Coordinates of C-alpha atoms and ligand atoms in Angstrom, one line a residue:
M1 CA 0.0 0.0 0.0
Q2 CA 1.3 3.5 -0.9
G3 CA 1.5 6.2 1.7
L4 CA -0.8 9.1 1.1
M5 CA 1.6 12.0 1.5
M6 CA 2.4 14.8 -0.9
Q7 CA 5.1 14.4 -3.4
Q8 CA 7.0 17.7 -2.9
P9 CA 10.4 17.5 -4.6
L10 CA 13.5 18.3 -2.5
L11 CA 15.0 21.3 -4.3
V12 CA 17.9 23.6 -3.6
A13 CA 15.8 26.7 -4.4
S14 CA 13.4 25.9 -1.7
L15 CA 16.1 26.5 0.9
L16 CA 16.4 30.1 -0.4
T17 CA 12.7 30.6 -0.6
H18 CA 12.4 29.4 3.0
A19 CA 15.2 31.7 4.2
E20 CA 13.6 34.7 2.5
R21 CA 10.2 34.0 3.9
H22 CA 11.2 33.1 7.5
H23 CA 14.5 34.8 8.0
G24 CA 14.4 37.6 5.4
G25 CA 16.0 40.2 7.7
Q26 CA 18.9 37.9 8.8
E27 CA 22.3 39.2 7.8
I28 CA 24.9 38.0 5.4
V29 CA 28.2 39.7 5.8
S30 CA 31.1 39.4 3.4
R31 CA 34.7 40.6 3.3
R32 CA 35.0 41.5 -0.4
V33 CA 37.9 41.1 -2.8
E34 CA 37.5 44.8 -3.3
G35 CA 38.7 45.2 0.3
D36 CA 35.6 46.4 2.1
I37 CA 32.9 44.7 4.2
H38 CA 29.6 44.2 2.5
R39 CA 26.4 43.4 4.3
Y40 CA 22.9 42.6 3.2
S41 CA 20.0 40.3 4.1
Y42 CA 18.6 37.0 3.0
R43 CA 15.8 39.0 1.3
D44 CA 18.5 40.8 -0.8
L45 CA 20.2 37.5 -1.5
A46 CA 17.0 36.0 -2.8
Q47 CA 16.1 39.0 -4.9
R48 CA 19.6 39.2 -6.5
A49 CA 19.7 35.4 -7.1
R50 CA 16.4 35.7 -9.0
G51 CA 17.9 38.5 -11.1
M52 CA 21.0 36.3 -11.8
A53 CA 18.7 33.4 -12.8
N54 CA 17.1 35.7 -15.3
A55 CA 20.6 36.7 -16.5
L56 CA 21.6 33.1 -17.0
A57 CA 18.4 32.4 -19.0
A58 CA 19.1 35.4 -21.2
L59 CA 22.6 34.1 -21.8
G60 CA 21.0 30.9 -23.0
I61 CA 22.0 28.6 -20.2
E62 CA 19.8 25.6 -20.2
Q63 CA 18.9 23.1 -17.5
G64 CA 21.7 20.6 -16.9
E65 CA 24.4 22.8 -18.4
R66 CA 27.4 23.5 -16.2
V67 CA 28.3 27.0 -14.9
G68 CA 31.7 27.3 -13.4
T69 CA 32.8 29.5 -10.4
L70 CA 36.3 30.4 -9.4
A71 CA 35.6 32.4 -6.3
W72 CA 36.2 32.9 -2.6
N73 CA 33.5 32.7 0.0
G74 CA 31.3 35.7 -0.5
Y75 CA 27.7 36.9 -1.1
R76 CA 28.1 36.8 -5.0
H77 CA 29.2 33.2 -4.8
M78 CA 26.2 32.5 -2.6
E79 CA 23.9 34.1 -5.1
L80 CA 25.3 31.8 -7.8
Y81 CA 24.8 28.8 -5.6
F82 CA 21.1 29.4 -5.8
A83 CA 20.7 31.2 -9.2
V84 CA 22.5 28.4 -11.0
S85 CA 21.2 25.3 -9.2
G86 CA 17.8 26.8 -8.6
S87 CA 17.2 27.4 -12.3
G88 CA 18.2 23.8 -13.2
A89 CA 21.7 24.4 -14.3
V90 CA 24.7 22.8 -12.5
L91 CA 27.0 24.9 -10.3
H92 CA 30.5 23.8 -10.9
T93 CA 32.8 25.1 -8.2
L94 CA 36.5 25.2 -9.3
N95 CA 39.4 25.0 -7.0
P96 CA 41.9 27.9 -7.7
R97 CA 44.7 26.0 -5.8
L98 CA 44.9 23.5 -8.7
H99 CA 47.6 23.8 -11.4
V100 CA 46.4 25.7 -14.4
D101 CA 46.6 22.5 -16.6
Q102 CA 44.3 20.6 -14.1
L103 CA 41.9 23.5 -14.1
A104 CA 41.8 23.5 -17.9
Y105 CA 41.2 19.8 -17.9
I106 CA 38.3 20.1 -15.4
I107 CA 36.7 22.9 -17.2
E108 CA 36.9 21.0 -20.5
H109 CA 35.7 17.8 -18.9
A110 CA 32.7 19.5 -17.3
Q111 CA 32.1 21.5 -20.5
D112 CA 31.5 24.7 -18.5
R113 CA 29.5 27.2 -20.6
I114 CA 30.3 30.2 -18.5
V115 CA 32.9 30.7 -15.7
F116 CA 32.3 33.4 -13.1
F117 CA 35.5 34.5 -11.3
D118 CA 36.7 36.8 -8.5
L119 CA 39.1 39.5 -9.6
T120 CA 41.9 37.8 -7.7
F121 CA 41.8 35.1 -10.2
L122 CA 42.0 37.1 -13.4
P123 CA 45.6 36.0 -14.1
L124 CA 44.6 32.4 -13.5
I125 CA 41.6 32.7 -15.8
E126 CA 43.7 34.3 -18.5
S127 CA 46.1 31.3 -18.4
V128 CA 43.2 28.8 -18.3
A129 CA 41.3 30.6 -21.1
S130 CA 44.2 30.1 -23.6
R131 CA 44.0 26.3 -22.9
V132 CA 40.3 25.6 -23.1
K133 CA 37.6 25.6 -25.8
S134 CA 34.5 25.2 -23.7
P135 CA 33.6 28.5 -21.9
K136 CA 32.7 31.2 -24.3
I137 CA 31.8 33.7 -21.6
F138 CA 33.7 34.8 -18.5
V139 CA 32.1 36.9 -15.9
A140 CA 34.1 39.0 -13.4
M141 CA 32.3 39.0 -10.1
T142 CA 32.6 42.7 -9.5
D143 CA 31.0 46.0 -10.4
R144 CA 31.6 48.3 -13.4
A145 CA 34.1 50.5 -11.5
H146 CA 36.4 47.6 -10.7
M147 CA 36.3 45.9 -14.1
P148 CA 39.7 45.1 -15.5
T149 CA 40.4 47.5 -18.4
T150 CA 43.0 45.3 -20.0
H151 CA 42.9 41.5 -20.0
G152 CA 44.1 38.6 -22.0
L153 CA 40.7 37.0 -22.6
S154 CA 39.8 36.7 -26.2
S155 CA 36.3 35.3 -25.2
M156 CA 33.6 37.5 -24.0
L157 CA 34.2 39.2 -20.6
M158 CA 31.1 40.4 -18.7
C159 CA 30.5 42.3 -15.5
Y160 CA 28.6 40.6 -12.7
E161 CA 26.8 43.7 -11.4
D162 CA 25.8 44.7 -14.9
L163 CA 24.1 41.3 -15.3
I164 CA 22.2 41.8 -12.1
D165 CA 21.3 45.4 -13.0
L166 CA 20.1 44.5 -16.4
H167 CA 17.7 41.8 -15.4
H168 CA 14.4 41.7 -13.6
D169 CA 14.3 40.1 -10.2
V170 CA 11.0 38.3 -10.8
F171 CA 11.7 34.6 -11.4
E172 CA 9.7 31.5 -10.7
W173 CA 12.1 28.7 -9.6
P174 CA 11.2 25.7 -11.9
L175 CA 9.7 22.6 -10.4
L176 CA 12.6 20.3 -11.2
D177 CA 13.0 16.5 -10.7
E178 CA 14.6 16.2 -7.3
N179 CA 17.1 13.7 -8.7
S180 CA 18.4 16.2 -11.3
A181 CA 21.9 17.5 -10.9
S182 CA 22.5 20.6 -8.8
S183 CA 26.2 21.0 -8.4
L184 CA 29.5 19.5 -9.4
C185 CA 32.8 19.4 -7.5
Y186 CA 36.0 17.7 -8.7
T187 CA 38.3 15.9 -6.3
S188 CA 41.9 15.1 -7.0
G189 CA 42.0 12.8 -4.1
T190 CA 42.9 9.7 -6.0
T191 CA 45.4 8.9 -8.7
G192 CA 44.8 9.9 -12.3
N193 CA 42.8 12.9 -13.5
P194 CA 40.5 14.7 -11.1
K195 CA 37.0 13.2 -10.8
G196 CA 33.7 15.0 -10.7
V197 CA 31.2 14.4 -8.0
L198 CA 27.7 15.4 -9.3
Y199 CA 25.3 16.2 -6.5
S200 CA 21.6 16.2 -7.0
H201 CA 18.9 18.5 -5.5
R202 CA 17.7 15.6 -3.4
S203 CA 21.1 14.6 -2.1
T204 CA 21.9 18.2 -1.2
V205 CA 18.7 18.8 0.7
L206 CA 18.9 15.5 2.6
H207 CA 22.5 16.3 3.5
T208 CA 21.4 19.7 4.7
Y209 CA 18.8 18.3 7.1
A210 CA 21.3 15.8 8.5
A211 CA 24.3 18.1 8.7
A212 CA 22.3 20.8 10.6
L213 CA 21.2 18.4 13.4
P214 CA 22.3 19.1 17.0
D215 CA 24.6 16.1 17.1
S216 CA 25.9 17.0 13.6
L217 CA 27.1 20.5 12.9
N218 CA 24.5 21.8 15.4
C219 CA 23.4 25.0 13.6
S220 CA 20.4 27.2 14.4
A221 CA 18.8 30.6 13.8
R222 CA 20.8 31.9 16.9
D223 CA 24.1 31.2 15.2
A224 CA 26.4 33.4 13.2
I225 CA 28.4 31.0 11.1
L226 CA 31.8 31.7 9.5
P227 CA 32.8 29.1 7.0
V228 CA 36.5 29.3 6.4
V229 CA 36.3 26.1 4.5
P230 CA 36.0 27.3 0.9
M231 CA 32.8 27.3 -1.1
F232 CA 34.9 25.6 -3.9
H233 CA 35.7 22.7 -1.6
V234 CA 32.6 20.5 -1.3
N235 CA 30.2 23.5 -1.0
A236 CA 31.9 24.7 2.1
W237 CA 30.8 21.5 3.9
G238 CA 27.2 22.4 3.0
L239 CA 27.1 25.5 5.3
P240 CA 25.6 27.9 2.7
Y241 CA 22.6 25.5 2.4
I242 CA 22.4 24.8 6.2
A243 CA 22.4 28.5 7.0
C244 CA 19.4 29.0 4.7
M245 CA 17.6 26.1 6.3
V246 CA 18.0 27.2 9.8
G247 CA 18.2 31.0 9.3
A248 CA 21.7 31.5 10.7
K249 CA 23.7 34.7 10.1
L250 CA 26.4 34.0 7.6
V251 CA 29.9 35.7 7.7
F252 CA 32.1 35.2 4.7
P253 CA 35.8 35.9 5.0
G254 CA 36.6 36.4 1.3
P255 CA 40.3 36.1 0.5
A256 CA 41.6 37.1 3.9
L257 CA 42.3 33.8 5.7
D258 CA 45.2 34.8 7.9
G259 CA 44.7 34.6 11.7
K260 CA 44.5 38.4 12.2
S261 CA 41.8 39.0 9.6
L262 CA 39.8 36.0 10.7
Y263 CA 39.9 37.0 14.3
E264 CA 38.8 40.6 13.6
L265 CA 35.9 39.3 11.6
I266 CA 34.9 36.8 14.2
E267 CA 34.8 39.4 16.9
A268 CA 33.2 42.2 14.8
E269 CA 30.4 40.0 13.6
Q270 CA 30.0 38.1 16.8
V271 CA 30.5 34.7 15.1
T272 CA 29.3 31.8 17.3
L273 CA 30.4 28.9 15.0
S274 CA 33.3 28.6 12.5
A275 CA 34.5 25.7 10.3
G276 CA 37.8 24.9 8.7
V277 CA 40.8 22.6 8.4
P278 CA 43.4 22.4 11.2
T279 CA 46.0 24.5 9.4
V280 CA 43.7 27.5 9.4
W281 CA 43.0 27.2 13.1
Q282 CA 46.7 27.1 13.8
G283 CA 47.1 30.6 12.3
L284 CA 44.1 31.9 14.2
L285 CA 45.2 30.5 17.6
A286 CA 48.7 31.8 17.1
H287 CA 47.3 35.3 16.5
V288 CA 44.9 35.3 19.4
D289 CA 47.6 34.0 21.7
A290 CA 50.1 36.7 20.5
I291 CA 47.6 39.5 21.2
K292 CA 46.3 37.9 24.3
G293 CA 42.8 38.0 22.8
A294 CA 39.7 36.1 23.6
F295 CA 36.6 35.0 21.7
S296 CA 33.6 37.0 22.9
H297 CA 30.9 34.9 21.2
M298 CA 32.5 32.0 19.4
R299 CA 31.7 28.8 21.3
R300 CA 32.2 26.1 18.7
T301 CA 34.4 25.4 15.8
I302 CA 34.1 22.5 13.3
V303 CA 37.4 21.0 12.5
G304 CA 37.7 18.5 9.6
G305 CA 39.3 17.7 6.3
A306 CA 42.3 16.3 8.3
A307 CA 42.7 14.9 11.8
C308 CA 42.3 17.5 14.6
P309 CA 45.3 17.2 16.9
T310 CA 44.4 16.9 20.6
A311 CA 46.6 19.9 21.3
M312 CA 44.3 22.0 19.2
T313 CA 41.1 20.7 20.9
A314 CA 42.7 21.4 24.3
A315 CA 44.0 24.9 23.2
F316 CA 40.5 25.9 22.0
R317 CA 38.8 24.6 25.1
E318 CA 41.2 25.5 27.9
S319 CA 42.4 28.9 26.6
H320 CA 39.3 30.1 24.8
R321 CA 36.2 28.1 26.0
V322 CA 35.6 27.0 22.4
E323 CA 34.4 23.4 21.8
V324 CA 36.0 21.6 18.9
L325 CA 33.6 19.5 16.8
H326 CA 35.8 17.1 15.0
A327 CA 34.2 15.9 11.7
W328 CA 35.1 13.6 8.9
G329 CA 33.8 13.6 5.4
M330 CA 34.7 13.5 1.7
T331 CA 33.8 15.3 -1.5
E332 CA 32.0 12.0 -2.5
L333 CA 29.9 12.3 0.7
S334 CA 28.6 15.9 0.2
P335 CA 30.7 15.9 2.5
V336 CA 29.5 15.1 6.1
G337 CA 29.9 11.5 7.2
T338 CA 30.7 11.5 10.9
V339 CA 30.8 14.1 13.6
C340 CA 32.4 13.7 17.0
S341 CA 29.7 14.9 19.4
L342 CA 29.8 13.2 22.7
K343 CA 27.1 10.9 24.2
A344 CA 25.6 11.7 27.6
H345 CA 27.8 9.1 29.5
Q346 CA 31.0 10.7 28.0
L347 CA 30.3 14.2 29.4
S348 CA 31.5 13.2 32.9
L349 CA 34.7 11.5 31.7
P350 CA 38.0 12.9 33.0
V351 CA 39.3 15.5 30.6
S352 CA 42.1 13.3 29.1
E353 CA 39.5 10.6 28.3
R354 CA 37.2 13.2 26.7
Y355 CA 40.1 14.4 24.6
A356 CA 40.8 10.8 23.5
V357 CA 37.2 10.5 22.3
Q358 CA 37.4 13.9 20.6
A359 CA 40.5 12.7 18.7
K360 CA 38.2 10.3 16.9
Q361 CA 36.4 11.4 13.7
G362 CA 33.0 10.6 15.3
R363 CA 29.7 8.9 14.9
G364 CA 27.9 8.4 11.6
V365 CA 25.1 10.9 11.1
F366 CA 21.7 9.4 10.3
G367 CA 21.8 8.6 6.5
I368 CA 25.3 7.3 6.4
D369 CA 25.9 3.6 6.9
M370 CA 29.4 2.6 7.6
K371 CA 31.4 -0.6 7.9
I372 CA 35.0 -1.6 8.2
V373 CA 36.2 -4.7 6.3
D374 CA 39.3 -6.9 6.1
A375 CA 41.2 -7.6 2.8
D376 CA 38.6 -10.3 1.9
G377 CA 35.7 -7.9 2.4
N378 CA 34.5 -9.5 5.7
A379 CA 32.9 -7.0 8.1
L380 CA 35.1 -6.4 11.2
P381 CA 33.7 -5.9 14.7
W382 CA 33.1 -2.5 16.2
D383 CA 35.4 -3.1 19.1
G384 CA 37.7 -0.1 18.9
I385 CA 40.6 -2.5 18.1
A386 CA 40.0 -4.1 14.6
A387 CA 41.0 -1.7 11.8
G388 CA 40.0 -2.1 8.2
D389 CA 38.9 -0.4 5.0
L390 CA 36.1 2.1 5.7
L391 CA 33.1 1.7 3.4
V392 CA 30.0 3.9 3.4
R393 CA 26.7 4.2 1.7
G394 CA 23.8 6.6 1.8
P395 CA 21.6 9.0 -0.1
W396 CA 24.3 11.7 -0.3
V397 CA 27.1 9.3 -1.3
A398 CA 28.4 9.3 -4.9
R399 CA 27.6 6.1 -6.8
E400 CA 29.6 7.1 -9.9
Y401 CA 31.8 9.9 -11.1
F402 CA 30.7 12.5 -13.7
G403 CA 31.4 11.4 -17.2
S404 CA 32.8 8.1 -16.2
E405 CA 30.4 6.2 -18.5
G406 CA 28.8 3.8 -16.0
Q407 CA 32.1 2.7 -14.4
S408 CA 31.2 2.3 -10.8
P409 CA 33.7 2.8 -7.9
L410 CA 31.4 0.9 -5.6
R411 CA 32.1 -2.5 -3.9
D412 CA 28.8 -4.4 -3.5
G413 CA 26.9 -1.2 -3.3
W414 CA 29.3 0.4 -0.8
F415 CA 31.7 3.3 -1.5
P416 CA 35.3 2.6 -0.6
T417 CA 36.6 5.7 1.1
G418 CA 40.3 4.9 0.9
D419 CA 40.5 5.5 4.6
I420 CA 41.4 2.8 7.1
A421 CA 39.6 3.0 10.4
R422 CA 38.4 1.3 13.5
I423 CA 35.0 1.8 15.1
D424 CA 34.3 1.5 18.8
A425 CA 31.3 0.0 20.6
D426 CA 29.7 3.5 20.9
G427 CA 30.0 3.8 17.1
F428 CA 32.9 6.3 17.1
M429 CA 35.0 5.9 14.0
Q430 CA 38.7 6.7 14.1
I431 CA 40.9 6.9 11.0
T432 CA 44.2 5.1 11.6
D433 CA 45.7 5.2 8.1
R434 CA 44.9 5.7 4.4
S435 CA 45.0 3.2 1.6
K436 CA 44.8 5.8 -1.1
D437 CA 48.1 7.1 -2.3
V438 CA 47.7 10.9 -1.8
I439 CA 49.0 13.7 0.4
K440 CA 46.7 16.1 2.1
S441 CA 48.4 19.4 2.8
G442 CA 46.5 22.2 4.5
G443 CA 43.3 20.6 3.6
E444 CA 43.9 20.2 -0.1
W445 CA 45.1 17.2 -2.1
I446 CA 48.5 16.7 -3.7
S447 CA 48.8 13.7 -6.0
S448 CA 51.9 11.7 -5.2
T449 CA 51.8 9.9 -8.5
D450 CA 51.6 13.1 -10.5
I451 CA 54.8 14.3 -8.7
E452 CA 56.5 10.9 -9.3
N453 CA 55.6 10.9 -13.0
V454 CA 57.1 14.3 -13.5
A455 CA 60.2 13.6 -11.5
C456 CA 60.7 10.4 -13.5
L457 CA 61.0 12.5 -16.7
H458 CA 64.4 13.7 -15.4
P459 CA 67.1 11.9 -17.4
D460 CA 69.1 11.1 -14.2
V461 CA 66.2 9.6 -12.2
T462 CA 65.7 5.9 -12.1
T463 CA 62.9 5.8 -9.6
A464 CA 60.9 8.5 -7.9
V465 CA 58.6 7.8 -4.9
C466 CA 56.6 10.5 -3.2
I467 CA 55.1 10.0 0.2
A468 CA 53.1 12.0 2.7
A469 CA 55.4 13.1 5.6
R470 CA 53.9 14.6 8.8
H471 CA 54.3 18.3 9.1
A472 CA 53.7 20.6 12.1
K473 CA 51.9 23.3 10.1
W474 CA 50.4 21.7 7.0
D475 CA 49.6 18.3 8.6
E476 CA 51.3 16.6 5.7
R477 CA 53.9 17.7 3.1
P478 CA 55.2 15.7 0.1
L479 CA 58.7 14.1 0.6
L480 CA 60.3 12.9 -2.6
L481 CA 62.6 9.8 -2.5
I482 CA 64.9 9.4 -5.5
V483 CA 67.0 6.6 -6.8
K484 CA 69.3 8.3 -9.3
K485 CA 71.2 6.8 -12.2
P486 CA 74.7 5.5 -11.3
G487 CA 77.3 8.1 -11.5
S488 CA 74.8 11.0 -11.8
G489 CA 75.7 14.2 -9.9
L490 CA 72.0 15.1 -9.5
D491 CA 71.3 16.9 -6.3
A492 CA 68.1 18.0 -4.5
N493 CA 68.1 21.5 -6.0
G494 CA 68.4 20.0 -9.5
V495 CA 65.3 17.8 -8.9
L496 CA 63.3 20.7 -7.4
A497 CA 64.3 23.0 -10.2
F498 CA 63.1 20.4 -12.7
L499 CA 59.7 20.2 -11.0
D500 CA 59.3 24.0 -11.2
G501 CA 56.5 25.0 -13.6
R502 CA 55.6 21.3 -14.2
I503 CA 53.5 21.0 -11.0
A504 CA 51.6 23.6 -8.9
R505 CA 54.1 25.6 -6.8
W506 CA 52.6 24.5 -3.5
W507 CA 52.9 20.8 -4.6
K508 CA 56.7 21.1 -4.6
P509 CA 58.2 18.6 -2.1
D510 CA 59.9 20.4 0.9
A511 CA 62.8 18.0 0.6
V512 CA 64.3 15.4 -1.6
V513 CA 66.1 12.3 -0.1
F514 CA 68.3 10.2 -2.2
V515 CA 68.1 6.4 -1.5
D516 CA 69.9 3.4 -3.0
T517 CA 66.7 1.3 -3.5
V518 CA 63.0 1.4 -2.6
P519 CA 61.2 -1.7 -1.2
I520 CA 59.1 -3.5 -3.8
G521 CA 56.2 -5.9 -2.9
A522 CA 55.2 -9.2 -4.5
T523 CA 53.1 -7.6 -7.1
G524 CA 55.9 -5.3 -8.2
K525 CA 54.4 -2.2 -6.4
V526 CA 56.6 0.1 -4.2
L527 CA 55.8 -0.6 -0.6
K528 CA 54.9 2.9 0.4
N529 CA 53.8 1.9 3.9
Q530 CA 57.4 0.8 4.7
L531 CA 58.7 4.1 3.4
R532 CA 56.2 6.0 5.4
D533 CA 57.3 4.1 8.5
Q534 CA 60.9 5.0 7.8
F535 CA 60.5 8.6 6.5
G536 CA 57.0 9.7 7.8
D537 CA 58.5 11.9 10.5
Y538 CA 61.2 13.4 8.3
Y539 CA 59.9 17.0 8.6
L540 CA 59.2 16.6 12.4
T541 CA 62.8 15.5 13.1
A542 CA 64.8 17.2 10.4
Ligands
AMP1 P1 38.1 15.6 0.5 O1 37.3 14.8 -0.5 O2 39.1 16.5 -0.2 O3 37.2 16.4 1.4 O4 38.9 14.7 1.4 C1 38.4 13.6 2.1 C2 39.4 12.9 2.8 O5 40.1 13.7 3.7 C3 39.0 11.7 3.6 O6 38.8 10.5 2.9 C4 40.1 11.6 4.6 O7 41.2 10.9 4.1 C5 40.5 13.0 4.9 N1 39.8 13.5 6.0 C6 38.7 14.3 6.1 N2 38.3 14.6 7.3 C7 39.3 14.0 8.1 C8 39.5 14.0 9.5 N3 38.7 14.6 10.4 N4 40.5 13.3 10.0 C9 41.4 12.7 9.1 N5 41.2 12.7 7.8 C10 40.2 13.4 7.3

């Protein structure tokens, strides 16, 4: 027997409509690329998003077509989140930290029709434009007064504020199929070319409900939320959508992500909740300590993207009365998978035991099923001891990558995360290692194989192996191990100079170590685990 409830599709635009109706006066504050602070309300956001939806229609953007953004966290980016997805097109957020060749690959692969960009990225856009065929239109996210007068774009360059001014703000959000695509984010987390994760309206709205819950990111109408995590990295962990759903004030930091700028914004805007990777918080804590400052309103901070060290949890709590919410997720999971919020019986634990719990990545939010398996795929017990491959499934987990022609990454219907974890009897998951061969530095991925492939092009290199080595500031940095040709006089500077220009600047290993051999396993693969054991602390001890 069928239930007799309404079939109301779950659509991204409905989050904005809700925010306008119920929280129209709530503020959105942005530090702009132009240098000043901009503030307006959800009412203004909704009105301008409708204007931009009309502009997109006038530019001939059709449902399902991709619209790229290369932008910081700010109100214009937020308008595009809703104008693009709400009108049925697909918001493709581009990561400006990628090498220009990778960006060009991604834009071509996604077939972006238009790319919107913040002025900071004009030089990057100029380099990309000469390498791609797909976007015919570029839009600078600024007003007429700040438009670049000279530029190297042969394609059409338009002005964001002109588009808004020219178009009417009356627009009916279309009643889309909730399973249609809403946004696209590429991840370079695994080997080979970056892969696109294509979210749907349904997956986005369901994720928003789950991520907002008290034991998840715990967001409400009484919060002022500052997402430091970029809107180009998994939709800023969903916070732009969550803020609309709950009516929270939003505070966008723009390009100023240093400790001083963040602290000033947090204080001026009475931020209660912030979110970012550990590296960002190190800068913030160092600044606040240096000026002997305090947080007047901030009580919680979400730390994810990389493991949160206990020292950071303790520093926030003991020096600043700020609770760390440790969370784990992935681009393929929209991204929230687990959040480390304590259960009632853990509240009375001695501090050191509480910290031990908070070092774990947390409990699965409702909607995410998890299991850990051994090498044969057998499920392992949740005893806090057994560690195995972490697999997940759920309505906001990717089942396939964009344009991969039906090739499924799934194993028996489960998504293999590439993380190795144990799960305790209370359901708290803790990552112990990683089976995927990548390096996560300051919250962003570096492909070890890409570095190895480039290094191997050097005529004096026999073998190049790149591993993740622990780093005090960046969590991990690449370390390059080289076996050189006999008799070669190659030195570290020679290797690093060779990498210059061939990989993104921040991908360049901090050190090169010459070795006589590297360990090879039975299947002919380099045993990176052994090398990680041997050299993993290189930057901590060097
Ligand atoms: P991304 O898709 O770029 O968001 O990266 C997802 C990956 O980052 C995960 O599969 C983990 O390897 C890593 N990661 C995310 N959050 C955490 C965390 N809290 N602790 C440790 N690793 C994390």
